[in-house]
Coordinates of C-alpha atoms and ligand atoms in Angstrom, one line a residue:
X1 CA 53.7 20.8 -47.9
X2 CA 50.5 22.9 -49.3
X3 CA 47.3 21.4 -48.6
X4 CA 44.8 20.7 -51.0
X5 CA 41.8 23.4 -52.3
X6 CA 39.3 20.7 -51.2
X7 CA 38.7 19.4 -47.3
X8 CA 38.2 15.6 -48.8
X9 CA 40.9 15.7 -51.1
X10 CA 43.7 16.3 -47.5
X11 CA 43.9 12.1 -47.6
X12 CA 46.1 12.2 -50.6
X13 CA 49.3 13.8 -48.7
X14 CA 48.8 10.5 -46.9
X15 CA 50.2 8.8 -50.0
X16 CA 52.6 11.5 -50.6
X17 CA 51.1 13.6 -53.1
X18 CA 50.3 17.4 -53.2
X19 CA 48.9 19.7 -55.3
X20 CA 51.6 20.2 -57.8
X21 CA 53.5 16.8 -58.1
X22 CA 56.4 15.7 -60.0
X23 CA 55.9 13.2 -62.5
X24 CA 59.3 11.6 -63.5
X25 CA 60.9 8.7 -61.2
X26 CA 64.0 8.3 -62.9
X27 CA 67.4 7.3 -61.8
X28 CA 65.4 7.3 -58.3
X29 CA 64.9 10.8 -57.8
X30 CA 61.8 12.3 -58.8
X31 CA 62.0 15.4 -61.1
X32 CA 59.7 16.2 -64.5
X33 CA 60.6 18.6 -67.3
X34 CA 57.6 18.1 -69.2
X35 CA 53.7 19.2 -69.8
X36 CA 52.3 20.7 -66.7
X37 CA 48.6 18.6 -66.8
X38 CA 46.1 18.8 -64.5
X39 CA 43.9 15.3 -63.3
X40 CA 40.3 15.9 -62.7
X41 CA 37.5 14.2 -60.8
X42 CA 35.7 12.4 -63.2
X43 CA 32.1 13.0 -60.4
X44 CA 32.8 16.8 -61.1
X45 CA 35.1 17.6 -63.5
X46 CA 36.6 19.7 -61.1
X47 CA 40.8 19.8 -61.1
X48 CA 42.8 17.8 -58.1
X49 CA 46.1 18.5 -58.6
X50 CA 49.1 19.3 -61.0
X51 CA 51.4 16.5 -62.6
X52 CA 54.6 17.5 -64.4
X53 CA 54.9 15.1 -67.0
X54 CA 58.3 13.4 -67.8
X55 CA 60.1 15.1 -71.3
X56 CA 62.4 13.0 -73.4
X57 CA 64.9 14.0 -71.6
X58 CA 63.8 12.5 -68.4
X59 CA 63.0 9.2 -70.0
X60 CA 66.5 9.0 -71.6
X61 CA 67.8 9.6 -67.8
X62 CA 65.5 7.6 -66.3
X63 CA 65.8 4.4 -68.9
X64 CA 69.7 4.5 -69.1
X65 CA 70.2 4.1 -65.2
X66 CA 67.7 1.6 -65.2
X67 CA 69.4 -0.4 -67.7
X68 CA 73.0 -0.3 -65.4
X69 CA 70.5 -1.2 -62.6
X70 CA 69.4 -4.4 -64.5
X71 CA 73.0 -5.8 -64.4
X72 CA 72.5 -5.7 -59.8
X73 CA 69.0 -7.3 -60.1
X74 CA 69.4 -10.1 -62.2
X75 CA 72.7 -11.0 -59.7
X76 CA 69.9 -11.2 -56.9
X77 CA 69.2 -14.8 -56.4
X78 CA 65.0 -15.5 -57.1
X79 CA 63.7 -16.1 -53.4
X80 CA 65.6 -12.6 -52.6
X81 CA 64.1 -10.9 -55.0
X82 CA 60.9 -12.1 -53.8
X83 CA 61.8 -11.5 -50.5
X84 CA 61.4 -7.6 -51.9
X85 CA 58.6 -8.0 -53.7
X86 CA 56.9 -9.5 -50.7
X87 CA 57.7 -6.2 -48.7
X88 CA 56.2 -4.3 -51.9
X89 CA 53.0 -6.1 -50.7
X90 CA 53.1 -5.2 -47.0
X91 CA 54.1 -1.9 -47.9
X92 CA 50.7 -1.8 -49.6
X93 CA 48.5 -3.4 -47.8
X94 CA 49.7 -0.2 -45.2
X95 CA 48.5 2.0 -47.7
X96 CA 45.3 -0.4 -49.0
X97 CA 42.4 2.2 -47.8
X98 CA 44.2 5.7 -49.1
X99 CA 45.0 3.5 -52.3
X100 CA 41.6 2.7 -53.2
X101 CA 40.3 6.0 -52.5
X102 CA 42.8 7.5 -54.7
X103 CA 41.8 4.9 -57.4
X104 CA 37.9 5.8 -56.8
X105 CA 38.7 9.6 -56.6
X106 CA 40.9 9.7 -60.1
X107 CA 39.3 7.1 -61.7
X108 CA 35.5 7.2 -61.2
X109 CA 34.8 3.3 -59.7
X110 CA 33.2 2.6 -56.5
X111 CA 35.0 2.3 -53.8
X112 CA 34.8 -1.4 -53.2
X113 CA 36.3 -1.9 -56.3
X114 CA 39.1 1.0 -55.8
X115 CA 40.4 -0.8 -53.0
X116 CA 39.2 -4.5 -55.0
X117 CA 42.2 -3.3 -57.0
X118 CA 45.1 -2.4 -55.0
X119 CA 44.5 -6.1 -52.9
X120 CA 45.0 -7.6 -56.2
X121 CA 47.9 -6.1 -56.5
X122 CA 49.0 -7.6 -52.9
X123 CA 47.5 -10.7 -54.0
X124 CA 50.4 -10.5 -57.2
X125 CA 52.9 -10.0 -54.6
X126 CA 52.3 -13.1 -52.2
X127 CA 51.7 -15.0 -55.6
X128 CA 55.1 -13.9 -56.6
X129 CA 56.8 -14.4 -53.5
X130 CA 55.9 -17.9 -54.1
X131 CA 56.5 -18.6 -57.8
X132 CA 60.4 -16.7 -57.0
X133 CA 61.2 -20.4 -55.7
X134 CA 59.5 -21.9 -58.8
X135 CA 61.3 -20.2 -61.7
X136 CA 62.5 -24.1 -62.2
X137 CA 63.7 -25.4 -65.5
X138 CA 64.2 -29.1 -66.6
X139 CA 66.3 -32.0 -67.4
X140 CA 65.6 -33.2 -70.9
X141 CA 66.7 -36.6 -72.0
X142 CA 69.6 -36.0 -74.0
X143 CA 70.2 -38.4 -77.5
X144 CA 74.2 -37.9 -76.9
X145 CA 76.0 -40.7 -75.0
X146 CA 77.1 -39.1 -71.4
X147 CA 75.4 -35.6 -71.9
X148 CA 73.0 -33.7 -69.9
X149 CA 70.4 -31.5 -71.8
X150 CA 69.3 -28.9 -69.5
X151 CA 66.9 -25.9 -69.5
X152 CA 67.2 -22.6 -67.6
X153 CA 65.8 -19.4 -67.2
X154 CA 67.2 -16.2 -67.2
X155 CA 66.2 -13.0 -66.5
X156 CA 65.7 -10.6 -70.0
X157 CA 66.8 -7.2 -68.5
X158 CA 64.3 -4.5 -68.7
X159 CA 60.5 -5.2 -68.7
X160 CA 58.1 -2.1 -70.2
X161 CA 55.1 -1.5 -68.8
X162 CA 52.3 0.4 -71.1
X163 CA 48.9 0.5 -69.0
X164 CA 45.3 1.7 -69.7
X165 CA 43.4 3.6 -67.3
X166 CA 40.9 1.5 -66.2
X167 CA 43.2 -0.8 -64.1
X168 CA 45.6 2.1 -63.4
X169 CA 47.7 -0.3 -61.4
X170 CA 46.1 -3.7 -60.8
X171 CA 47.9 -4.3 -64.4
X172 CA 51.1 -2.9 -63.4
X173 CA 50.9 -5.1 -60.8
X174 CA 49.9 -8.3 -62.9
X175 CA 53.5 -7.5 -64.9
X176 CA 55.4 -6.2 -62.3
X177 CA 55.3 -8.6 -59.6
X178 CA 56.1 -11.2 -62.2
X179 CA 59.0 -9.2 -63.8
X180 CA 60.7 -8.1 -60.6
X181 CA 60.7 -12.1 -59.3
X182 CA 62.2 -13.2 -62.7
X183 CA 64.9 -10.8 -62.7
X184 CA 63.8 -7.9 -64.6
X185 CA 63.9 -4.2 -63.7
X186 CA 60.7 -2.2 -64.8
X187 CA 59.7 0.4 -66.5
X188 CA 56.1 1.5 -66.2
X189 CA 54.2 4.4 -67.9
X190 CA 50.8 4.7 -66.6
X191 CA 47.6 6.2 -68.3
X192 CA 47.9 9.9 -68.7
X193 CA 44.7 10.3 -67.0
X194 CA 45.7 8.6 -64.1
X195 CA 49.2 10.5 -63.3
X196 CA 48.5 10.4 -59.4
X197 CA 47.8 6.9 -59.0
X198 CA 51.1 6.3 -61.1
X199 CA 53.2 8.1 -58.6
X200 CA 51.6 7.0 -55.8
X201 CA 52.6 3.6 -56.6
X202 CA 55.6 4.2 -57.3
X203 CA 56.6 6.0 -54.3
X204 CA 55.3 3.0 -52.5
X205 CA 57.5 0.4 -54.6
X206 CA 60.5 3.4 -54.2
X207 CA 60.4 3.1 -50.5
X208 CA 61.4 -0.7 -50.1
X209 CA 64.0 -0.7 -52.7
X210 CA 65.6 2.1 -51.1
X211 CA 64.7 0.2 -47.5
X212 CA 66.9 -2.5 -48.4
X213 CA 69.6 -0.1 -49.9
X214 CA 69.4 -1.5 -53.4
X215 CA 69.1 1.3 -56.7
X216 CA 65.8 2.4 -56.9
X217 CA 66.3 2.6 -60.5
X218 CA 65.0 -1.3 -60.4
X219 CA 61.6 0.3 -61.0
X220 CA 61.6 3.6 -63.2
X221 CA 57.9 5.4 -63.6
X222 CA 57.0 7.9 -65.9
X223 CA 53.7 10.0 -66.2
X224 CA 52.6 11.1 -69.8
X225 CA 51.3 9.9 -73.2
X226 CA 51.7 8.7 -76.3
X227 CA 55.3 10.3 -76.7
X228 CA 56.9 8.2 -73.9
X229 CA 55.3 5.3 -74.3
X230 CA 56.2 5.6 -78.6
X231 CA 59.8 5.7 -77.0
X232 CA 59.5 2.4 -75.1
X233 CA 58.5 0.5 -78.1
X234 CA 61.0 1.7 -79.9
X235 CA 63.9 1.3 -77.5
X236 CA 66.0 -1.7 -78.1
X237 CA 67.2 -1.8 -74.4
X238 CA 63.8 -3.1 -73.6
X239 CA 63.5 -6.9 -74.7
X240 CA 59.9 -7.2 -73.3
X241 CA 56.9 -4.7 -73.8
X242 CA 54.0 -5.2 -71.8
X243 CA 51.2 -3.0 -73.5
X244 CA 47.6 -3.1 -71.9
X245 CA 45.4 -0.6 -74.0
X246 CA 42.8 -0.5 -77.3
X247 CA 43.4 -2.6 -79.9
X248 CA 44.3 0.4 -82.5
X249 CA 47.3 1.4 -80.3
X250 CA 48.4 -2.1 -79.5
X251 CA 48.6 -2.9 -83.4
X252 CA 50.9 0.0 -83.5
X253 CA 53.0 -1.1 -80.3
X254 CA 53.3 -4.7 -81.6
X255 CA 54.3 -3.6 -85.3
X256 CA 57.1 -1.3 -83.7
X257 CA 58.4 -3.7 -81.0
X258 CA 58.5 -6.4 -83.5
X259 CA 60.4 -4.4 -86.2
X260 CA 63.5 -4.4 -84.1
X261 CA 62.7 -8.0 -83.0
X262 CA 61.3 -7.7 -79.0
X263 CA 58.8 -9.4 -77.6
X264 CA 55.2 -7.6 -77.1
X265 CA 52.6 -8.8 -74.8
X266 CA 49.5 -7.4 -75.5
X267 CA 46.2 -7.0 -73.5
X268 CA 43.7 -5.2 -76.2
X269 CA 40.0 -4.6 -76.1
X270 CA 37.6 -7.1 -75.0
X271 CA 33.8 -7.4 -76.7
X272 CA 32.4 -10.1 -74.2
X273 CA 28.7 -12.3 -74.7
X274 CA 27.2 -14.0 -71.8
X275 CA 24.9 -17.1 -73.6
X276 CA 22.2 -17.7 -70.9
X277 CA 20.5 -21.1 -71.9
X278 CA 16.9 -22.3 -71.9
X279 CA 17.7 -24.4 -68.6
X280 CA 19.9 -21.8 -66.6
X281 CA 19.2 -20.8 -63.7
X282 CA 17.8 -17.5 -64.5
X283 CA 17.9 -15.2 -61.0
X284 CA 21.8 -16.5 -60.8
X285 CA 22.3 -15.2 -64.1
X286 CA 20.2 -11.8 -63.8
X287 CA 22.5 -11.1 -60.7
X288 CA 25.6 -12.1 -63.1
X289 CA 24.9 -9.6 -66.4
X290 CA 23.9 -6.9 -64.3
X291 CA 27.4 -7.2 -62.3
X292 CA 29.1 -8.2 -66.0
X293 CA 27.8 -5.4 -68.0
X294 CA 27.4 -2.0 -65.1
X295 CA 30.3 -2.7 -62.9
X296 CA 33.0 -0.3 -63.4
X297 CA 30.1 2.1 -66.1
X298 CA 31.2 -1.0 -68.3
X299 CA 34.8 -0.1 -68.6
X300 CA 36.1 -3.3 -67.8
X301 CA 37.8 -5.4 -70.3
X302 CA 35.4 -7.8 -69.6
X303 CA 32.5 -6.2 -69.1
X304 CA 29.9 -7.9 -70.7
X305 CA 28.7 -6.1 -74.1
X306 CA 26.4 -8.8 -76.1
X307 CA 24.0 -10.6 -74.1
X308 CA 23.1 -14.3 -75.8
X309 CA 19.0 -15.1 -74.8
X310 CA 17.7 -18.5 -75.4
X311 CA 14.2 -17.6 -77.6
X312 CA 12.4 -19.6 -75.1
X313 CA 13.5 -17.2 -72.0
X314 CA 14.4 -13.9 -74.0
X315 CA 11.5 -11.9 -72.5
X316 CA 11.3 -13.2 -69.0
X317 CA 15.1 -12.6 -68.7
X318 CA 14.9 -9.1 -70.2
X319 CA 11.8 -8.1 -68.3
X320 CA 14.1 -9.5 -64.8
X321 CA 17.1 -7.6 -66.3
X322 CA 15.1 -4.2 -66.8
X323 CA 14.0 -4.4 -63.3
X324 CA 17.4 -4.8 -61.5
X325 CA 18.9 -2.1 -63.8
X326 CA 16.2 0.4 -62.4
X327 CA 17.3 -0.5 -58.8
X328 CA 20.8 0.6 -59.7
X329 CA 22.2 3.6 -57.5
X330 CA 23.8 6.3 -60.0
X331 CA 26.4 8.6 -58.0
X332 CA 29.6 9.6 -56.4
X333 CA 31.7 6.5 -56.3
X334 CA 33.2 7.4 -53.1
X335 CA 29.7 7.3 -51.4
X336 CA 28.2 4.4 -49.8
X337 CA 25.7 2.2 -51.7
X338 CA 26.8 3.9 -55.3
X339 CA 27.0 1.0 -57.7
X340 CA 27.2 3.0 -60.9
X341 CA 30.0 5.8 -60.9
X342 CA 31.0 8.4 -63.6
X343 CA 32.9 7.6 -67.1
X344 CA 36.2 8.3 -66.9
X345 CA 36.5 11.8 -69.0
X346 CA 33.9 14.2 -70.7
X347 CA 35.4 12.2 -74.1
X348 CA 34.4 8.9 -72.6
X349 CA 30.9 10.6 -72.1
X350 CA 30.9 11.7 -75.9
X351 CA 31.9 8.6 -76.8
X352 CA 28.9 6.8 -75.5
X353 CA 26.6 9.5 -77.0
X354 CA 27.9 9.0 -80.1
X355 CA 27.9 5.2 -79.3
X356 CA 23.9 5.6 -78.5
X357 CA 23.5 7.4 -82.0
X358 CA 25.5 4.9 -84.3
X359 CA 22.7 1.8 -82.8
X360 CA 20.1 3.8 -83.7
X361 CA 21.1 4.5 -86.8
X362 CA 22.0 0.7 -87.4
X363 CA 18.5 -0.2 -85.9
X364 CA 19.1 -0.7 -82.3
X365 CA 15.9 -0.4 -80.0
X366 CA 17.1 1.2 -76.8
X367 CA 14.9 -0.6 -74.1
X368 CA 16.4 1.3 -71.3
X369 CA 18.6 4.0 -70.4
X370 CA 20.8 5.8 -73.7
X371 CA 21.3 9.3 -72.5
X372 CA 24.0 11.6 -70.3
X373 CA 22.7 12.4 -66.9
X374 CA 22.4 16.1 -66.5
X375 CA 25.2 16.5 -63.9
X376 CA 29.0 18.5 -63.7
X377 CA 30.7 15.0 -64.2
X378 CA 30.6 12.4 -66.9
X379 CA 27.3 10.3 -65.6
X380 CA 25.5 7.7 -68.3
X381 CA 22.5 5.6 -67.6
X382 CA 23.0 2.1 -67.6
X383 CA 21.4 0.8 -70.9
X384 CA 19.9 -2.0 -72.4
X385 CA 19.6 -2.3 -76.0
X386 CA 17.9 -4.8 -78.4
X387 CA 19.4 -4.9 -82.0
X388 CA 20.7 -7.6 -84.5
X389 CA 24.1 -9.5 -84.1
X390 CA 24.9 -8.4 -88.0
X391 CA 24.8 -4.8 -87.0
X392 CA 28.6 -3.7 -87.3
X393 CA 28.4 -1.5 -84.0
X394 CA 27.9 -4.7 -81.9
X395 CA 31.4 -5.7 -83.5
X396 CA 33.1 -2.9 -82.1
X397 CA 34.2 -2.3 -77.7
X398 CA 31.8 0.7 -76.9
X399 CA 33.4 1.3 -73.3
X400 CA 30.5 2.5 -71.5
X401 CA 27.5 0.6 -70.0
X402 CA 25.8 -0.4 -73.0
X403 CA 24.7 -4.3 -73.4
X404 CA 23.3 -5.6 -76.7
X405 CA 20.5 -7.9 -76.3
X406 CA 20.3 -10.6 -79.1
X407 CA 17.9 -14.0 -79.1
X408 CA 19.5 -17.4 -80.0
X409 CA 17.5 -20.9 -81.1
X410 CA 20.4 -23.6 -80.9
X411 CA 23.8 -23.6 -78.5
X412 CA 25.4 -23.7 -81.9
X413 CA 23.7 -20.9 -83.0
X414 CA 25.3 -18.7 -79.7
X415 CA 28.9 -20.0 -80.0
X416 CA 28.6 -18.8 -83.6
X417 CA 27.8 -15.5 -82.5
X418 CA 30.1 -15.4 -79.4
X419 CA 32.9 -16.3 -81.6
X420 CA 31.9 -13.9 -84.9
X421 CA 33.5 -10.3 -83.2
X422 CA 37.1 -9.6 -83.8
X423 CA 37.7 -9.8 -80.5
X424 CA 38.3 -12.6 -78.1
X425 CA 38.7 -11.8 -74.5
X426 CA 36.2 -13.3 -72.3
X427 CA 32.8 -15.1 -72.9
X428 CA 30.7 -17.3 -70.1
X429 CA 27.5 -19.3 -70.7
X430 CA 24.8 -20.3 -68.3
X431 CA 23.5 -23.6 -68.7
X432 CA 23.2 -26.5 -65.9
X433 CA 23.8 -29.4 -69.2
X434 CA 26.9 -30.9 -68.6
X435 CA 27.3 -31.9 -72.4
X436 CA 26.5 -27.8 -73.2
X437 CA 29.4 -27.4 -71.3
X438 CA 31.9 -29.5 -72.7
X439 CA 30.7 -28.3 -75.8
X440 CA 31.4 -25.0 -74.4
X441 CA 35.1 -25.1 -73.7
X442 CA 36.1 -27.8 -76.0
X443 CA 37.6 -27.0 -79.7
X444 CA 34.4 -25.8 -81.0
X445 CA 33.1 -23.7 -78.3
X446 CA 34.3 -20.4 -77.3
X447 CA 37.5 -18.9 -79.1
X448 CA 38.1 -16.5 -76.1
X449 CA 40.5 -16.4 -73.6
X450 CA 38.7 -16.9 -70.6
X451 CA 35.7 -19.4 -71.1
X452 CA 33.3 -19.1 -67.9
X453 CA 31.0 -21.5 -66.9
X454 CA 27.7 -20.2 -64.6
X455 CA 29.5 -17.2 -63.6
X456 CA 29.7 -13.6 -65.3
X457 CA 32.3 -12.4 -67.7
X458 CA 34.3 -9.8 -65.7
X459 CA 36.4 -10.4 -62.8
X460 CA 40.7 -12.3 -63.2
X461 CA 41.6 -14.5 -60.7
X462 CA 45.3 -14.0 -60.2
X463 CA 46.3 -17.7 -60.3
X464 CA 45.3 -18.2 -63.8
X465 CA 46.7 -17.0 -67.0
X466 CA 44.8 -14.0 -67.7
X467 CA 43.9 -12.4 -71.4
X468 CA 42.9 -13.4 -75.1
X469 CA 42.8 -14.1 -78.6
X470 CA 42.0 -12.5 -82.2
X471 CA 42.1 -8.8 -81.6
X472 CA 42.8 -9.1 -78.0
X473 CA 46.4 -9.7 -79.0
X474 CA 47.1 -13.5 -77.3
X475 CA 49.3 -12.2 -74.1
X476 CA 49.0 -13.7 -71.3
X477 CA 49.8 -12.2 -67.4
X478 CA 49.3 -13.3 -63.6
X479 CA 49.1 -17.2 -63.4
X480 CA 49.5 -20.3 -64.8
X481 CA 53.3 -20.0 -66.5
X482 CA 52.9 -16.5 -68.1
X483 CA 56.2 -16.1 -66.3
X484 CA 57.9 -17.7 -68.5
X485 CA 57.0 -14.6 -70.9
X486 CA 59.1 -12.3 -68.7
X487 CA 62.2 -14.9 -69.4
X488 CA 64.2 -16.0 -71.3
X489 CA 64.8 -19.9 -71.9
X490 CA 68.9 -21.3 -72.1
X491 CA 68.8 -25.0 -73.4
X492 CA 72.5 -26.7 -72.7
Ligands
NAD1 P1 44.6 3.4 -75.0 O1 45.0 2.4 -76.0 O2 44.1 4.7 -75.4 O3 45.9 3.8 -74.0 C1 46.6 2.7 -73.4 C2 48.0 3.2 -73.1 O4 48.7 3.4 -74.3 C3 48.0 4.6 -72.4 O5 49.0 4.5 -71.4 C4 48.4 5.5 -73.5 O6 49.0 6.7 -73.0 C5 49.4 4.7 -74.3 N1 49.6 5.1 -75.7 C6 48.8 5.9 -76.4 N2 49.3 6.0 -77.7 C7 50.4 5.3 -77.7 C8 51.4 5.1 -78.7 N3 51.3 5.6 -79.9 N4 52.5 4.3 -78.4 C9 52.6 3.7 -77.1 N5 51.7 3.9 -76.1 C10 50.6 4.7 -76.4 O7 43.6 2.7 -74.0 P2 42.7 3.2 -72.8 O8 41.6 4.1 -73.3 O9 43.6 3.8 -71.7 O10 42.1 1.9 -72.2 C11 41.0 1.2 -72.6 C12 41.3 0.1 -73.5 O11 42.2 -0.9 -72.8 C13 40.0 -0.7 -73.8 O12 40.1 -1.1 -75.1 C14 40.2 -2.0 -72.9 O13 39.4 -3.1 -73.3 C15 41.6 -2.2 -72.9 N6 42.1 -3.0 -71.7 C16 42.4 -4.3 -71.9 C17 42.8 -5.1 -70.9 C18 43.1 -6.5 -71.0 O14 43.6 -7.1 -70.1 N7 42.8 -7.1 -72.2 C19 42.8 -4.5 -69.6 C20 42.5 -3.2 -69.4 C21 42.1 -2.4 -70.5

C-alpha cells in the first residue's frame, strides 16, 4: 500500500485507508466511479488524501443489492441481530484511539472529543444489544367476545442515513445501531467533507458482517454530496430517511420524502439559550457556557448561541465569562491541552466573518474576540458579543463560536426569549428555585427538545430521546422509544 506524504498521517493505514481511497461500499465490494475529491486538514488546509466518490451508477448498484439483502436481515431473529451489532462495538472499541484521531485529523475537534465520539457510538451498540430483546409489543384489550387484539413490530426494510459533518459518525451510529436491531438494512451517506471517516466506518461495520458470513450489503456506504443523498430521498425503496443536517436542506429532504409518502426523521439546526438566574450558582455556570458555547469552535448542535443574564448578575457573570475565554488554548486539535480547534473549512471561516459583520451592522457590541486568526487553517477567536434579542441575526444558527449576550428582568421574561427563535433544539437554565424549575419544564417553559436543568446545553446522553422542535424538525434518535421510528407497528 503507498504510504502517506506526511510522517503523522502513517496511523490512517491502521484503519485501512491510503492515499487514494475508494469511496463506494456497494453490493460489499468497494469501487467508486465518481468525482475524484480531495479531504483536507482543517489546522492547515493542507490535502490528506484522495476519495473517489460514488456516481449514480454505483448507488443504483449499491441500493438494489441492499434492498435483496433486506429480505435475509429482517429473517434474523432481534437478539441475533444484536448479537452483530454487539460485535460492531468490540470491533470498535479495537479501533477507538485511531478512530478519534481520524475524527480530530478530518474534522478539526480536540482529541478528547474525536475519541468522545466514536465511544458513543460503542455506547449505541451495547444500548442496542440490549433493546434487540425489547422490541416488545402488547396485548390490547379487545371489545370482540373471544378475540385477541395484539401489537407487533416489524422491521420496515431499508433505513437512509443523511449525516452532517460535525458528528461524522456518532449520528450514524445513533440511527444505525437502532436500525440494524429492528431489522433494517442501512444505507449511510456521510458529509462530503468527511469522506475518510465515512469509509473508515464502514470498513469496520464490513468486517463483522462478513465475519459471520452474512451479505455485507446489510450496510451500504457511499461518499459524496448533494446528488446521492437527493437520490435517497427520492427512492421509494427506502421507507425511512434519517437526515441530520441545516434546516434549509432538511425542508427539502422532508418535502421530497413526504411526496412519495416515507417517513423522514429530521435532526436540523439548533439555536440554543442558557438562562442563568439571579440565585444560580455562578462559577458552575461560568464553567458550563464556556464548555456550551467553545467546545467543538461552536459547531455543535447544541452549542450554546444566546446567553440569558439575570440584570442583577449581567456584569459579574460577563466580567467571569471574559476571563475564562482569555484562558482558552487556541491550536492544533491533535495537541495536548488545545481546547479550541479550527472550523471545519475556509467557507466555515467566511461564514463567521461574515457572521461578525451582519452583528455589527445590526448593532452588536463585540466584547471579545470577532476576527480570523492569521494562520494556514480555518482558526476564529472565541467571541462574546452583547446585542439585543430583536436583532434578526440572533434568530439565525451562526456555526462558529459566537455567543450572544442578552440581559433579562423576570423568568418569564427569559422563557419568552428562549422560546422566540425558529428553532427548538436544546435550552438549560441555572437557578437553585425549585418552583423556577418546574416552571422550566412544564407546559409554559422551554419549547425545546432537550430542557436542562444546572447543566450546559451541549452534550446527548444516549439513553434518552435525543433532538427537537419548530425548525429542528421533531425527530427523535438514541433512547427512550425512538425505535419505534425505525418500525413499523402490525395491530391484529
Ligand atoms: P448540510 O445541511 O449542509 O448537510 C447535511 C447533509 O446533507 C450532508 O451529508 C450533505 O451532503 C447532504 N445534502 C446536501 N444537499 C442535499 C440535498 N439536496 N439532498 C439531500 N442531502 C443533501 O449540513 P452541515 O453543514 O453538514 O451540518 C451542519 C448543520 O447540521 C447545522 O445546522 C447543525 O445544527 C445541524 N446538525 C443537527 C444535529 C441535530 O441532531 N439536530 C446534529 C448535527 C448537526
Amino acid at each position: 500500500m503507498a504510504s502517506f506524504a506526511r510522517q503523522e498521517h502513517q496511523f490512517l493505514a491502521e484503519l485501512g485507508l491510503a492515499p487514494r481511497n475508494p469511496g463506494s461500499f456497494a453490493c460489499g465490494a468497494w469501487g467508486g466511479s465518481g468525482p475524484v475529491v480531495t479531504t483536507t486538514n482543517p489546522s492547515n488546509n493542507e490535502v490528506i488524501a484522495e476519495v473517489v466518490e460514488a456516481s449514480m451508477d454505483d448507488y443504483e448498484k449499491g441500493m438494489s443489492a441492499c434492498f435483496d439483502a433486506a429480505k435475509t436481515w429482517m429473517a434474523i431473529p432481534a437478539p441475533k441481530r444484536g448479537e452483530i451489532v454487539r460485535q460492531i462495538g468490540d470491533a470498535l472499541r479495537a479501533k477507538l484511539h485511531h478512530l478519534g484521531r481520524l475524527l480530530s485529523l478530518e474534522m478539526g475537534k480536540i482529541l478528547p472529543e474525536g475519541i468522545g465520539e466514536v465511544q458513543e457510538i460503542i455506547d449505541m451498540c451495547d444500548y442496542a444489544v440490549g433493546l434487540s430483546r425489547q422490541l416488545n409489543g402488547s396485548i390490547i384489550p379487545s371489545e370482540r367476545p373471544n378475540h385477541m387484539m395484539m401489537e407487533v413490530w416489524n422491521p420496515l426494510g431499508v433505513v437512509g442515513v443523511i449525516t452532517a459533518f460535525n458528528f461524522p459518525c456518532a449520528v450514524l451510529g445513533w440511527n444505525a445501531c437502532i436500525a440494524l436491531v429492528c431489522g433494517n438494512c442501512v444505507v449511510w451517506k456521510g458529509a462530503p467533507t468527511t469522506p475518510l471517516i465515512t469509509i473508515a466506518m464502514t470498513k469496520i461495520v464490513a468486517s463483522v458482517f462478513e465475519k459471520n458470513n452474512l451479505p455485507s450489503a446489510i450496510f451500504t456506504a457511499f461518499c459524496g454530496g448533494a446528488e446521492i443523498g437527493q437520490a435517497i430521498a427520492l427512492d421509494t425503496r427506502i421507507p425511512l430517511v434519517s437526515f441530520t443536517g441545516s434546516t434549509k436542506v432538511g425542508q427539502m429532504v422532508q418535502q421530497q420524502v413526504s411526496a412519495r409518502f416515507g417517513k423522514c426523521l429530521l435532526e436540523l439546526s439548533g439555536n440554543n439559550a442558557i438562562i442563568v438566574m439571579d440565585d444560580a450558582d455562578i462559577p458552575l455556570a461560568v464553567r458550563s457556557v464556556l464548555f456550551a458555547a467553545v467546545g467543538t469552535a461552536g459547531q455543535r448542535c447544541t452549542t450554546c448561541r444566546r446567553l440569558l443574564l439575570h440584570e442583577s448578575i449581567y456584569q459579574t457573570f460577563l466580567d467571569q465569562l471574559v476571563e475564562v475565554y482569555k484562558q482558552v488554548r487556541i491550536g492544533d486539535p491533535m495537541e495536548k491541552g488545545t481546547l479550541l480547534g479550527p472550523l471545519h473549512t475556509t467557507a466555515s471561516k467566511e461564514s463567521f466573518l461574515k457572521g461578525i459583520q451582519n452583528i455589527r451592522s445590526q448593532g452588536g457590541k463585540i466584547l471579545l474576540g470577532g476576527s480570523a486568526i492569521e494562520s494556514e487553517g480555518n482558526f476564529v477567536q472565541p467571541t462574546i458579543v452583547e446585542i439585543s434579542p430583536a436583532a434578526p441575526v440572533v434568530r439565525e444558527e451562526l456555526f462558529g463560536p459566537v455567543l450572544y449576550a442578552m440581559k433579562f428582568q423576570t423568568l418569564k421574561e427569559a422563557i419568552e426569549i428562549n422560546n422566540s427563535v425558529p428553532q427548538g433544539l436544546s435550552s438549560s437554565i441555572f437557578t437553585r428555585k425549585p418552583d423556577a424549575i418546574f416552571k422550566w419544564i412544564g407546559p409554559h417553559g422551554s419549547d425545546c427538545g432537550i430542557v436542562n436543568v444546572n447543566i450546559p446545553t451541549n452534550g446527548a446522553e444516549i439513553g434518552g430521546a435525543f433532538g427537537g422542535e419548530k425548525a429542528t424538525g421533531g425527530g427523535r434518535e438514541a433512547g427512550s422509544d425512538s425505535w419505534k421510528q425505525y418500525m413499523r407497528r402490525a395491530t391484529w
